[in-house]
Backbone as a chain_set.jsonl record, in Angstrom:
{"seq": "MILDATCGSRMIWFDKNHKDTLYVDCRTVDNEIIYKSKNGKIERRLTITPDVVADFTDLPFENELFDLVVFDPPHLKQIGSNAWMAKKYGKLPTNWKDIIRDGFAECMRVLSNRGTLIFKWNEYQIPVSEIIKVIGAYPLFGNRSGKQAKTIWMVFRKKTQVM", "coords": {"N": [[1.876, -12.146, 13.31], [-0.11, -9.862, 11.463], [0.619, -7.169, 9.124], [-1.21, -4.434, 7.593], [-0.027, -1.943, 6.032], [-1.368, 0.134, 4.795], [-3.8, 0.093, 4.033], [-6.501, 1.019, 2.79], [-9.309, 0.422, 1.338], [-9.316, -2.298, 1.755], [-9.333, -4.042, -0.854], [-7.592, -5.904, -1.749], [-7.582, -7.953, -0.148], [-9.003, -11.241, 0.329], [-10.169, -12.062, 2.801], [-11.352, -9.696, 4.335], [-11.616, -9.08, 6.58], [-9.36, -10.42, 8.11], [-8.216, -12.187, 10.944], [-5.86, -12.302, 12.112], [-4.744, -9.803, 11.202], [-3.658, -6.51, 11.202], [-5.058, -3.566, 10.426], [-4.192, -0.778, 8.776], [-4.453, 2.919, 8.291], [-4.163, 6.246, 6.936], [-6.737, 7.322, 6.832], [-10.063, 7.838, 7.678], [-12.96, 6.727, 5.886], [-16.487, 6.94, 5.499], [-18.541, 5.282, 4.163], [-18.768, 6.656, 1.693], [-20.296, 8.365, -1.243], [-19.096, 8.234, -4.265], [-19.321, 8.411, -6.857], [-22.176, 9.032, -9.029], [-24.11, 7.648, -11.609], [-25.78, 9.106, -14.494], [-28.496, 8.65, -14.634], [-28.617, 8.544, -11.872], [-28.237, 6.728, -10.287], [-26.292, 5.12, -7.496], [-22.964, 3.899, -8.187], [-20.621, 4.047, -7.323], [-18.975, 3.726, -4.134], [-16.866, 4.38, -1.349], [-15.261, 2.864, 1.47], [-13.435, 3.176, 4.074], [-12.097, 1.742, 6.683], [-9.726, 1.468, 9.244], [-8.383, -0.244, 11.402], [-6.089, 1.189, 13.009], [-5.54, 4.561, 12.651], [-2.795, 5.796, 11.082], [-0.024, 7.178, 9.826], [1.976, 5.733, 6.881], [4.633, 6.241, 6.908], [5.235, 6.833, 9.637], [4.897, 4.677, 11.448], [3.277, 3.48, 14.579], [4.194, 1.689, 16.299], [5.967, -1.317, 17.603], [9.509, -2.003, 17.164], [10.002, -4.802, 14.844], [7.719, -6.409, 15.327], [6.026, -7.414, 13.426], [5.097, -10.448, 11.415], [4.82, -10.523, 8.968], [4.439, -7.943, 6.431], [2.306, -6.057, 4.317], [2.325, -3.451, 2.048], [1.392, -1.005, -0.134], [1.334, 1.591, -1.254], [0.075, 4.818, -2.473], [0.367, 5.328, -5.905], [0.072, 7.272, -7.667], [1.173, 10.335, -9.1], [0.178, 12.35, -10.46], [-2.712, 13.7, -10.81], [-6.308, 14.383, -10.38], [-7.46, 15.921, -7.226], [-9.876, 15.058, -6.802], [-10.827, 12.932, -8.355], [-11.377, 9.506, -8.863], [-9.571, 7.445, -8.561], [-7.799, 9.166, -7.076], [-9.477, 9.242, -4.634], [-9.741, 6.776, -3.825], [-6.904, 5.544, -3.655], [-5.285, 7.379, -2.945], [-2.966, 9.98, -3.522], [0.006, 10.776, -4.648], [2.56, 13.186, -3.02], [4.739, 16.107, -3.936], [7.013, 15.606, -2.981], [7.314, 12.677, -3.296], [9.388, 10.729, -3.415], [10.955, 10.896, -1.135], [8.661, 10.024, 0.529], [7.836, 7.297, -0.241], [10.593, 5.962, 0.012], [10.636, 6.264, 2.799], [8.393, 5.291, 3.804], [8.606, 2.893, 3.045], [11.122, 1.916, 4.597], [10.073, 2.155, 7.008], [8.258, 0.07, 7.085], [10.027, -2.037, 6.768], [11.343, -1.605, 9.568], [9.696, -2.315, 11.509], [8.649, -4.875, 10.586], [9.696, -8.25, 11.539], [12.769, -9.969, 12.057], [14.151, -12.148, 9.341], [11.208, -11.85, 8.864], [8.735, -11.29, 5.868], [7.997, -8.897, 3.609], [5.667, -7.802, 1.673], [5.281, -5.564, -1.357], [3.424, -3.973, -3.222], [3.214, -2.248, -6.568], [2.091, -0.073, -8.822], [3.102, 0.902, -12.159], [1.847, 2.837, -13.613], [2.711, 5.376, -13.684], [5.323, 5.911, -12.541], [8.115, 4.16, -13.158], [8.617, 0.646, -11.704], [11.433, 0.223, -11.568], [12.831, 2.703, -10.813], [11.543, 2.764, -8.099], [12.573, 0.863, -6.918], [15.252, 1.814, -7.16], [14.958, 4.353, -5.244], [13.954, 3.086, -2.783], [16.312, 1.433, -2.221], [16.669, -1.471, -2.381], [16.468, -4.155, -3.356], [13.989, -6.522, -4.858], [13.325, -10.1, -3.929], [11.828, -11.802, -5.426], [9.061, -11.342, -7.798], [5.905, -10.62, -9.553], [4.14, -9.542, -12.363], [0.992, -8.192, -12.92], [-2.739, -7.243, -14.145], [-4.076, -5.777, -16.647], [-2.621, -4.31, -18.409], [-0.071, -5.202, -17.361], [1.064, -3.718, -15.607], [0.595, -3.707, -12.886], [3.037, -4.662, -10.088], [3.825, -7.001, -8.005], [5.874, -7.621, -5.397], [8.336, -9.283, -3.243], [9.947, -9.039, -0.603], [12.362, -9.945, 1.911], [13.475, -9.633, 5.326], [16.436, -9.86, 6.6], [18.296, -11.384, 8.897], [20.213, -9.838, 11.508], [23.747, -9.905, 11.434], [25.864, -10.705, 14.056]], "CA": [[0.718, -11.093, 13.161], [0.168, -9.469, 10.075], [0.233, -5.527, 9.1], [-1.402, -4.123, 6.268], [0.342, -0.749, 6.552], [-1.795, 1.336, 3.836], [-5.286, -0.948, 3.98], [-7.632, 1.694, 1.869], [-11.092, -0.136, 1.242], [-8.948, -3.643, 1.742], [-9.335, -4.206, -1.886], [-6.447, -7.151, -2.013], [-8.134, -9.152, 0.921], [-10.145, -12.059, 0.614], [-11.052, -11.935, 3.771], [-11.235, -8.21, 4.696], [-11.091, -8.938, 8.276], [-8.796, -11.532, 8.829], [-8.186, -12.284, 12.682], [-4.457, -11.65, 12.718], [-4.296, -8.934, 10.539], [-3.817, -5.372, 12.113], [-5.049, -2.404, 9.397], [-3.855, 0.667, 8.982], [-4.467, 3.8, 7.075], [-4.054, 7.302, 7.352], [-7.902, 8.175, 7.186], [-11.267, 6.778, 7.763], [-14.077, 6.893, 4.907], [-17.641, 6.207, 6.134], [-19.341, 4.98, 2.774], [-18.974, 8.044, 1.009], [-20.725, 8.46, -2.418], [-17.987, 8.58, -5.174], [-20.062, 8.743, -8.32], [-23.662, 8.385, -9.503], [-24.474, 7.894, -13.001], [-26.437, 10.262, -15.038], [-29.622, 8.47, -14.063], [-28.983, 8.995, -10.309], [-27.899, 5.388, -9.849], [-24.757, 5.151, -7.075], [-22.305, 3.308, -9.126], [-19.312, 3.818, -6.512], [-19.045, 4.044, -2.586], [-16.03, 4.372, -0.777], [-15.658, 2.886, 2.848], [-12.384, 2.607, 4.606], [-12.205, 1.333, 8.067], [-8.623, 1.083, 9.619], [-7.785, -0.758, 12.896], [-5.475, 2.192, 13.422], [-5.074, 5.874, 11.947], [-1.698, 6.442, 11.247], [0.727, 7.536, 8.49], [2.86, 4.732, 6.841], [6.07, 6.749, 7.258], [5.677, 6.792, 10.989], [4.235, 3.704, 12.217], [2.956, 3.663, 15.988], [4.223, -0.006, 16.522], [7.543, -1.298, 18.133], [10.363, -2.407, 16.091], [10.349, -6.017, 14.707], [6.467, -6.992, 15.746], [4.874, -8.133, 12.391], [5.995, -11.382, 10.638], [4.239, -10.067, 7.69], [3.764, -6.638, 6.178], [1.809, -5.459, 3.131], [2.545, -2.076, 1.435], [0.444, -1.031, -1.379], [0.799, 2.787, -0.955], [-0.088, 5.404, -3.742], [1.248, 5.402, -6.733], [0.094, 8.201, -8.909], [1.188, 11.576, -8.811], [-0.469, 13.234, -11.722], [-4.014, 13.129, -10.918], [-7.033, 15.232, -9.896], [-7.61, 15.329, -6.133], [-11.341, 14.339, -6.617], [-10.702, 11.746, -9.363], [-12.05, 8.048, -8.185], [-8.671, 6.836, -8.312], [-7.312, 9.591, -5.949], [-9.983, 9.12, -3.435], [-9.688, 5.465, -3.273], [-5.75, 5.187, -3.645], [-4.346, 8.59, -2.367], [-2.19, 10.509, -4.234], [1.454, 10.926, -4.23], [2.749, 14.593, -2.728], [5.844, 16.607, -4.681], [8.092, 14.804, -2.544], [7.182, 11.365, -3.239], [10.668, 9.602, -3.165], [11.123, 10.469, 0.138], [7.545, 9.549, 1.14], [8.252, 6.026, -0.566], [11.515, 5.501, 0.807], [10.379, 6.667, 4.458], [7.36, 4.298, 4.085], [9.598, 1.015, 2.984], [11.969, 2.058, 5.706], [9.621, 2.141, 8.219], [7.622, -1.509, 6.997], [10.981, -2.892, 7.516], [11.401, -1.586, 10.769], [8.404, -3.016, 12.104], [8.85, -6.038, 10.496], [10.511, -9.229, 12.444], [14.233, -10.569, 11.656], [13.012, -13.024, 8.479], [9.945, -11.681, 8.277], [8.544, -10.921, 4.606], [7.537, -7.923, 3.285], [4.629, -7.814, 0.307], [5.083, -4.379, -1.831], [2.442, -3.672, -4.351], [3.136, -1.174, -6.811], [1.753, 0.022, -10.074], [4.137, 1.768, -12.349], [1.273, 3.591, -14.641], [3.255, 6.776, -13.848], [6.578, 5.496, -12.419], [8.435, 2.674, -13.257], [9.248, -0.065, -10.589], [13.141, 0.337, -11.495], [13.001, 4.013, -10.182], [10.987, 2.755, -6.965], [13.69, 0.01, -6.596], [16.486, 3.137, -6.789], [14.309, 5.244, -4.169], [13.885, 2.205, -1.652], [17.362, 0.648, -2.417], [16.443, -2.737, -2.143], [15.974, -5.377, -4.764], [13.111, -7.883, -4.495], [13.607, -11.625, -3.989], [10.943, -12.004, -6.784], [7.615, -10.709, -7.969], [4.996, -10.892, -10.524], [3.436, -8.643, -12.877], [-0.242, -8.523, -13.151], [-3.329, -6.552, -14.728], [-4.597, -5.75, -18.271], [-1.319, -4.024, -19.196], [1.126, -5.547, -16.525], [1.486, -2.578, -14.891], [0.829, -3.663, -11.345], [3.959, -5.426, -9.792], [4.079, -7.467, -6.776], [7.452, -7.575, -5.167], [8.188, -9.658, -2.263], [11.178, -8.863, 0.188], [12.478, -10.656, 3.138], [14.372, -8.843, 6.125], [17.704, -10.38, 6.734], [18.705, -11.392, 10.22], [21.708, -9.119, 11.63], [24.801, -10.729, 11.744], [26.395, -10.4, 15.181]], "C": [[1.31, -10.349, 11.985], [-0.015, -7.722, 10.016], [0.024, -5.111, 7.961], [-1.217, -2.592, 6.492], [-0.47, 0.517, 5.593], [-3.14, 0.426, 3.154], [-6.005, -0.315, 2.749], [-8.666, 0.786, 2.375], [-10.778, -1.653, 1.258], [-9.278, -4.741, 0.378], [-8.91, -5.602, -2.303], [-6.855, -8.371, -1.003], [-9.256, -10.001, 0.319], [-10.817, -12.03, 1.715], [-10.504, -10.688, 4.387], [-11.263, -8.085, 6.371], [-10.49, -9.978, 9.185], [-8.001, -11.385, 10.499], [-7.03, -11.621, 13.187], [-3.689, -10.786, 11.742], [-4.647, -7.269, 11.145], [-3.544, -4.568, 10.78], [-5.364, -1.09, 9.669], [-3.946, 1.441, 7.698], [-4.557, 5.19, 7.455], [-5.676, 8.297, 7.356], [-8.686, 7.163, 7.285], [-12.172, 7.611, 6.726], [-15.463, 6.49, 5.202], [-18.302, 6.111, 4.709], [-19.755, 6.001, 1.91], [-19.225, 7.37, -0.681], [-19.536, 8.946, -3.407], [-18.694, 9.193, -6.503], [-21.486, 7.845, -8.449], [-23.605, 8.689, -11.131], [-25.691, 8.876, -13.423], [-28.073, 9.998, -14.716], [-29.861, 8.096, -12.601], [-28.502, 7.688, -9.179], [-26.452, 5.3, -8.876], [-24.177, 3.973, -7.879], [-21.232, 2.923, -8.148], [-19.197, 3.899, -5.133], [-17.842, 3.583, -2.252], [-16.134, 4.029, 0.717], [-14.227, 2.193, 3.296], [-12.305, 3.107, 6.169], [-11.147, 1.014, 8.521], [-8.856, 0.74, 11.074], [-7.308, 0.306, 13.47], [-5.304, 3.323, 12.509], [-3.626, 6.029, 11.987], [-1.162, 6.285, 9.754], [1.907, 6.342, 8.183], [4.494, 5.26, 6.868], [6.064, 6.657, 8.671], [4.613, 5.94, 11.673], [3.795, 3.728, 13.773], [3.149, 2.264, 16.452], [6.244, -0.193, 17.061], [8.534, -1.72, 16.716], [9.991, -3.939, 16.053], [8.767, -6.757, 15.137], [5.731, -7.733, 14.906], [6.178, -9.332, 11.733], [5.752, -11.172, 9.202], [3.908, -8.873, 7.334], [3.454, -6.235, 4.521], [1.839, -4.176, 3.399], [2.421, -2.076, 0.21], [0.14, 0.592, -1.141], [0.394, 3.482, -2.603], [0.704, 5.345, -4.567], [1.043, 6.594, -7.802], [0.213, 9.634, -8.347], [0.772, 12.66, -9.542], [-2.135, 13.034, -11.785], [-4.699, 13.929, -10.287], [-7.211, 14.884, -8.513], [-8.945, 14.923, -5.955], [-11.666, 13.371, -7.502], [-11.452, 10.409, -8.251], [-10.73, 7.589, -7.573], [-7.866, 7.456, -6.958], [-8.07, 9.287, -4.6], [-9.797, 7.597, -2.847], [-8.132, 5.014, -3.134], [-5.119, 6.219, -2.989], [-3.615, 9.229, -3.659], [-0.49, 10.857, -3.583], [1.84, 12.478, -4.319], [4.203, 14.683, -3.882], [6.977, 15.827, -4.162], [7.919, 13.306, -2.271], [8.135, 10.2, -2.869], [10.859, 9.781, -1.804], [9.851, 9.818, 1.18], [7.75, 7.911, 0.774], [9.194, 5.266, 0.21], [11.263, 5.418, 2.123], [9.533, 5.44, 4.644], [8.225, 2.923, 4.154], [10.396, 0.991, 4.129], [11.275, 1.576, 7.033], [8.606, 0.813, 8.492], [8.712, -2.324, 7.623], [11.24, -2.77, 8.967], [10.542, -2.412, 11.423], [8.204, -4.46, 12.015], [10.052, -7.145, 11.145], [11.598, -9.396, 11.616], [13.455, -11.774, 10.777], [12.086, -12.862, 8.232], [9.684, -11.023, 6.606], [7.496, -9.764, 4.533], [6.866, -8.072, 1.671], [4.569, -6.299, -0.204], [4.611, -4.492, -3.09], [2.68, -2.15, -5.191], [2.489, -0.988, -8.364], [2.613, 1.114, -10.781], [3.041, 2.548, -14.042], [2.322, 5.049, -14.965], [5.014, 6.883, -13.721], [6.732, 4.457, -12.221], [9.033, 2.12, -12.204], [10.85, 0.181, -10.388], [13.13, 1.81, -10.843], [12.466, 3.855, -8.576], [11.924, 2.109, -6.455], [15.045, 0.934, -6.138], [16.358, 3.536, -5.148], [14.517, 4.349, -2.912], [15.473, 1.693, -1.218], [17.38, -0.502, -1.84], [16.081, -3.364, -3.441], [15.132, -6.179, -4.158], [13.791, -9.132, -4.502], [12.88, -11.886, -5.284], [9.576, -11.077, -6.593], [6.948, -11.249, -8.888], [4.143, -9.944, -11.099], [1.981, -8.981, -13.308], [-1.223, -7.3, -13.832], [-3.436, -6.455, -15.952], [-3.324, -5.415, -18.861], [-0.078, -4.471, -18.462], [1.831, -4.939, -16.073], [1.652, -2.722, -13.503], [1.995, -4.845, -11.102], [3.997, -5.755, -8.406], [5.314, -8.045, -6.393], [7.278, -8.217, -3.521], [9.99, -9.819, -1.53], [11.198, -9.59, 1.605], [13.545, -9.894, 3.934], [15.638, -9.916, 6.673], [17.698, -10.061, 8.531], [20.048, -10.404, 10.385], [22.62, -10.202, 12.128], [25.616, -10.115, 12.962], [28.136, -10.427, 15.25]], "O": [[2.467, -10.192, 11.595], [-0.729, -7.123, 10.819], [0.908, -5.286, 7.122], [-2.108, -1.965, 7.066], [-0.151, 1.699, 5.721], [-3.318, 0.202, 1.957], [-6.134, -1.002, 1.736], [-8.851, 0.461, 3.548], [-11.673, -2.407, 0.878], [-9.435, -5.955, 0.514], [-9.591, -6.35, -3.004], [-6.463, -9.532, -1.124], [-10.291, -9.504, -0.124], [-12.046, -11.973, 1.684], [-9.378, -10.628, 4.88], [-10.97, -7.142, 7.107], [-10.772, -10.343, 10.326], [-7.339, -10.433, 10.915], [-6.922, -10.814, 14.11], [-2.494, -10.869, 11.46], [-5.785, -6.931, 11.472], [-2.507, -4.615, 10.118], [-6.206, -0.482, 10.33], [-3.71, 1.072, 6.548], [-5.153, 5.329, 8.523], [-5.819, 9.469, 7.706], [-8.413, 5.975, 7.113], [-12.178, 8.841, 6.671], [-15.523, 5.266, 5.088], [-18.557, 7.204, 4.203], [-20.894, 6.173, 1.477], [-18.685, 6.397, -1.208], [-19.089, 10.082, -3.251], [-18.525, 10.317, -6.976], [-21.802, 6.688, -8.172], [-23.173, 9.691, -11.702], [-26.459, 9.328, -12.573], [-28.841, 10.949, -14.564], [-30.862, 7.548, -12.139], [-28.426, 7.628, -7.952], [-25.418, 5.418, -9.534], [-24.955, 3.082, -8.221], [-20.88, 1.749, -8.038], [-19.825, 4.958, -5.097], [-17.516, 2.479, -2.689], [-16.939, 4.691, 1.372], [-13.893, 1.041, 3.017], [-12.389, 4.217, 6.693], [-11.133, -0.208, 8.372], [-9.503, 1.476, 11.819], [-7.898, 0.642, 14.497], [-4.85, 2.985, 11.416], [-3.19, 6.444, 13.061], [-1.601, 5.601, 8.829], [2.68, 6.021, 9.086], [5.42, 4.449, 6.838], [7.179, 6.307, 9.056], [3.663, 6.382, 12.318], [4.61, 4.565, 14.163], [2.201, 1.704, 17.003], [7.251, 0.498, 16.91], [8.198, -1.697, 15.533], [9.667, -4.438, 17.13], [8.9, -7.976, 15.244], [4.916, -8.57, 15.296], [7.401, -9.255, 11.608], [6.489, -11.655, 8.342], [2.902, -8.491, 7.934], [4.345, -6.151, 3.676], [1.549, -3.654, 4.475], [3.024, -2.813, -0.57], [-1.004, 0.967, -0.885], [0.41, 2.836, -3.651], [1.885, 5.296, -4.224], [1.862, 6.772, -8.703], [-0.435, 10.069, -7.395], [1.026, 13.821, -9.222], [-2.712, 12.354, -12.634], [-4.045, 14.501, -9.415], [-7.171, 13.676, -8.276], [-9.204, 14.392, -4.875], [-12.81, 12.918, -7.463], [-11.908, 10.547, -7.115], [-10.631, 7.358, -6.368], [-7.41, 6.767, -6.045], [-7.43, 9.098, -3.566], [-9.726, 7.317, -1.651], [-8.01, 4.01, -2.433], [-4.18, 5.807, -2.308], [-3.868, 8.785, -4.779], [-0.061, 11.086, -2.452], [1.593, 13.105, -5.348], [4.65, 13.718, -4.502], [7.848, 15.424, -4.933], [8.297, 12.765, -1.231], [7.888, 9.145, -2.285], [10.946, 8.732, -1.166], [10.025, 9.286, 2.277], [7.822, 7.229, 1.797], [8.935, 4.272, 0.889], [11.696, 4.414, 2.69], [9.835, 4.607, 5.499], [8.411, 2.156, 5.099], [10.371, -0.076, 4.744], [11.754, 0.831, 7.888], [8.203, 0.476, 9.606], [8.593, -3.061, 8.602], [11.36, -3.812, 9.612], [11.063, -3.402, 11.937], [7.768, -5.185, 12.91], [11.231, -6.791, 11.191], [11.495, -9.013, 10.45], [12.437, -12.32, 11.202], [11.634, -13.563, 7.327], [10.545, -10.243, 6.198], [6.452, -9.676, 5.18], [7.526, -8.402, 0.686], [3.8, -5.611, 0.468], [5.25, -5.029, -3.995], [2.411, -1.079, -4.647], [2.473, -2.017, -9.039], [2.871, 2.149, -10.167], [3.483, 2.683, -15.183], [2.595, 5.577, -16.043], [5.782, 7.562, -14.403], [6.073, 3.702, -11.506], [9.91, 2.761, -11.625], [11.403, 0.305, -9.294], [13.924, 1.666, -9.914], [12.873, 4.695, -7.774], [12.353, 2.602, -5.412], [15.688, 0.815, -5.095], [17.102, 3.279, -4.202], [15.216, 4.805, -2.006], [15.792, 1.579, -0.035], [18.046, -0.666, -0.818], [15.421, -2.892, -4.367], [15.37, -6.593, -3.023], [14.863, -9.209, -5.102], [13.582, -12.222, -6.238], [9.188, -10.386, -5.651], [7.257, -12.4, -9.195], [3.321, -9.446, -10.331], [1.777, -9.977, -14.003], [-0.582, -6.288, -14.117], [-2.703, -7.252, -16.535], [-2.884, -6.126, -19.765], [0.996, -4.114, -18.946], [3.033, -5.178, -15.953], [2.529, -2.136, -12.868], [1.953, -5.862, -11.794], [4.195, -4.851, -7.595], [5.791, -8.956, -7.069], [6.415, -7.839, -2.729], [10.913, -10.533, -1.923], [10.192, -9.767, 2.292], [14.52, -9.493, 3.297], [15.211, -10.908, 7.263], [17.328, -9.09, 9.19], [20.826, -10.25, 9.444], [22.389, -11.098, 12.939], [26.032, -8.968, 12.804], [28.717, -10.145, 16.297]]}, "num_chains": 1, "name": "protein.A"}
């Protein structure tokens, strides 16, 4: 089973209703008009329809339930609350380090032994080196993408506990 712990509008998904995926977000938005052009044409709408409404720092699932977890938390801390990016992705609070650390730990908690965590981060305001320090884990590998190569996809694997 797959968990998207921060699904938002499911932008990263090719199949936005993948049958083996549980989509989680802390909010539901029903086709809200975010932006109209000067001529009144609707340019942007936002729809967020998670299967489960929950905070990624306190997921309502048993330990080790998912084989794959996708974690794409908000990455902007300095942005207006009504900005398109804030509405679409959310905004980090002042205690963002605690939020990211706790969210990563919670994603790892629900990840099965030897499961895989995909962590997407954009370092427009916070460098990934700082995120790695905050979460206390180093990725297996990753890839930079985007026009300025500021989006980083990182892959982590949960290790089996040695008895």
